[in-house]
PDB file of C-alpha atoms in Angstrom:
ATOM      1  CA  MET A 125     -41.524  51.662  39.754  1.00 91.00           C
ATOM      2  CA  LYS A 126     -38.537  49.927  38.119  1.00 96.00           C
ATOM      3  CA  GLN A 127     -35.653  51.871  36.546  1.00 98.00           C
ATOM      4  CA  LEU A 128     -33.504  50.758  33.675  1.00 98.00           C
ATOM      5  CA  VAL A 129     -29.813  50.748  34.740  1.00 98.00           C
ATOM      6  CA  PHE A 130     -26.526  49.376  33.365  1.00 98.00           C
ATOM      7  CA  TYR A 131     -24.167  47.103  35.254  1.00 98.00           C
ATOM      8  CA  LEU A 132     -20.449  46.875  34.370  1.00 97.00           C
ATOM      9  CA  VAL A 133     -19.660  43.156  33.964  1.00 97.00           C
ATOM     10  CA  VAL A 134     -16.015  42.216  34.240  1.00 96.00           C
ATOM     11  CA  ILE A 135     -14.914  38.679  33.305  1.00 95.00           C
ATOM     12  CA  LEU A 136     -11.423  37.497  34.160  1.00 93.00           C
ATOM     13  CA  THR A 137      -9.975  34.587  32.219  1.00 90.00           C
ATOM     14  CA  ASP A 138      -7.027  32.215  32.790  1.00 88.00           C
ATOM     15  CA  SER A 139      -4.085  31.807  30.447  1.00 83.00           C
ATOM     16  CA  LYS A 140      -6.093  29.271  28.319  1.00 85.00           C
ATOM     17  CA  GLY A 141      -9.034  31.681  27.905  1.00 83.00           C
ATOM     18  CA  TYR A 142     -11.387  29.984  30.350  1.00 91.00           C
ATOM     19  CA  GLU A 143     -13.551  32.120  32.610  1.00 94.00           C
ATOM     20  CA  GLU A 144     -12.190  32.371  36.188  1.00 95.00           C
ATOM     21  CA  SER A 145     -14.527  34.957  37.628  1.00 96.00           C
ATOM     22  CA  ARG A 146     -17.391  37.266  36.726  1.00 97.00           C
ATOM     23  CA  GLU A 147     -18.316  40.350  38.716  1.00 97.00           C
ATOM     24  CA  LYS A 148     -20.982  43.057  38.362  1.00 97.00           C
ATOM     25  CA  TYR A 149     -20.319  46.671  39.304  1.00 96.00           C
ATOM     26  CA  GLY A 150     -22.720  49.607  39.338  1.00 93.00           C
ATOM     27  CA  PRO A 151     -25.539  50.155  38.578  1.00 97.00           C
ATOM     28  CA  TRP A 152     -25.366  53.295  36.503  1.00 97.00           C
ATOM     29  CA  ALA A 153     -28.352  55.227  35.209  1.00 97.00           C
ATOM     30  CA  ASN A 154     -26.285  56.567  32.280  1.00 97.00           C
ATOM     31  CA  VAL A 155     -25.135  53.932  29.775  1.00 97.00           C
ATOM     32  CA  ASN A 156     -22.358  56.192  28.559  1.00 97.00           C
ATOM     33  CA  VAL A 157     -20.697  56.136  31.961  1.00 97.00           C
ATOM     34  CA  CYS A 158     -20.824  52.357  31.989  1.00 97.00           C
ATOM     35  CA  ILE A 159     -19.421  52.200  28.461  1.00 96.00           C
ATOM     36  CA  LYS A 160     -16.597  54.539  29.385  1.00 95.00           C
ATOM     37  CA  PHE A 161     -15.468  52.175  32.207  1.00 95.00           C
ATOM     38  CA  SER A 162     -15.940  49.158  29.962  1.00 94.00           C
ATOM     39  CA  ARG A 163     -13.812  50.615  27.096  1.00 90.00           C
ATOM     40  CA  THR A 164     -11.089  51.783  29.548  1.00 89.00           C
ATOM     41  CA  LEU A 165     -10.788  48.303  31.005  1.00 88.00           C
ATOM     42  CA  SER A 166     -11.041  46.470  27.680  1.00 84.00           C
ATOM     43  CA  THR A 167      -8.476  48.612  25.854  1.00 81.00           C
ATOM     44  CA  GLN A 168      -5.796  49.092  28.473  1.00 77.00           C
ATOM     45  CA  HIS A 169      -3.580  46.476  26.806  1.00 69.00           C
ATOM     46  CA  LEU A 170      -3.312  48.553  23.612  1.00 68.00           C
ATOM     47  CA  ARG A 171      -0.548  51.060  23.019  1.00 62.00           C
ATOM     48  CA  GLY A 172      -0.193  53.713  20.384  1.00 57.00           C
ATOM     49  CA  GLY A 173       2.959  54.862  18.683  1.00 54.00           C
ATOM     50  CA  SER A 174       3.578  58.156  16.945  1.00 51.00           C
ATOM     51  CA  ASP A 175       0.934  57.211  14.372  1.00 49.00           C
ATOM     52  CA  MET A 176      -2.230  56.917  16.524  1.00 50.00           C
ATOM     53  CA  ASN A 177      -4.054  55.164  13.630  1.00 53.00           C
ATOM     54  CA  LYS A 178      -1.919  52.074  14.223  1.00 53.00           C
ATOM     55  CA  TRP A 179      -2.539  50.240  17.465  1.00 52.00           C
ATOM     56  CA  ASN A 180      -0.374  47.325  18.602  1.00 52.00           C
ATOM     57  CA  LYS A 181      -1.124  44.840  21.327  1.00 54.00           C
ATOM     58  CA  ALA A 182       1.264  45.440  24.176  1.00 53.00           C
ATOM     59  CA  PHE A 183       0.306  42.298  26.115  1.00 57.00           C
ATOM     60  CA  LYS A 184      -2.491  39.809  26.290  1.00 67.00           C
ATOM     61  CA  MET A 185      -5.290  40.996  28.549  1.00 72.00           C
ATOM     62  CA  PRO A 186      -7.145  38.356  30.566  1.00 83.00           C
ATOM     63  CA  LEU A 187     -10.172  40.614  30.957  1.00 87.00           C
ATOM     64  CA  THR A 188     -13.475  41.256  29.144  1.00 90.00           C
ATOM     65  CA  ALA A 189     -15.759  44.134  30.124  1.00 94.00           C
ATOM     66  CA  PHE A 190     -19.200  45.104  28.912  1.00 96.00           C
ATOM     67  CA  CYS A 191     -22.431  46.750  30.064  1.00 97.00           C
ATOM     68  CA  GLU A 192     -25.452  44.692  30.892  1.00 98.00           C
ATOM     69  CA  PRO A 193     -28.957  46.308  31.160  1.00 98.00           C
ATOM     70  CA  ALA A 194     -31.188  45.464  34.104  1.00 98.00           C
ATOM     71  CA  TYR A 195     -34.241  46.774  35.910  1.00 98.00           C
ATOM     72  CA  VAL A 196     -33.937  47.683  39.603  1.00 98.00           C
ATOM     73  CA  ASP A 197     -36.077  49.298  42.210  1.00 97.00           C
ATOM     74  CA  PRO A 198     -34.450  52.705  42.954  1.00 95.00           C
ATOM     75  CA  GLU A 199     -36.112  52.732  46.384  1.00 96.00           C
ATOM     76  CA  THR A 200     -33.981  49.757  47.506  1.00 96.00           C
ATOM     77  CA  THR A 201     -30.943  50.004  45.183  1.00 96.00           C
ATOM     78  CA  GLU A 202     -28.466  52.879  44.988  1.00 97.00           C
ATOM     79  CA  VAL A 203     -28.187  53.962  41.375  1.00 97.00           C
ATOM     80  CA  TYR A 204     -25.107  55.930  40.301  1.00 96.00           C
ATOM     81  CA  PRO A 205     -25.660  58.934  37.933  1.00 92.00           C
TER      82      PRO A 205
END
């Protein structure tokens, strides 16, 4: 029987914004774990000052990360919790 999982997809771009590479990591059974990794990677270029409501870009980040759902066979694929 197939199981719904979530892969972390990381896209690296060049200085002009064109895709250089795309990799999948995971799969995770829990979407919240995948989202945590995705958010951490996607927001690492932001910095906060004394007022945490104001975020400034520290540097341009050549990375996009998101979670992609997929079905896998848990008998043949190791699924992370």
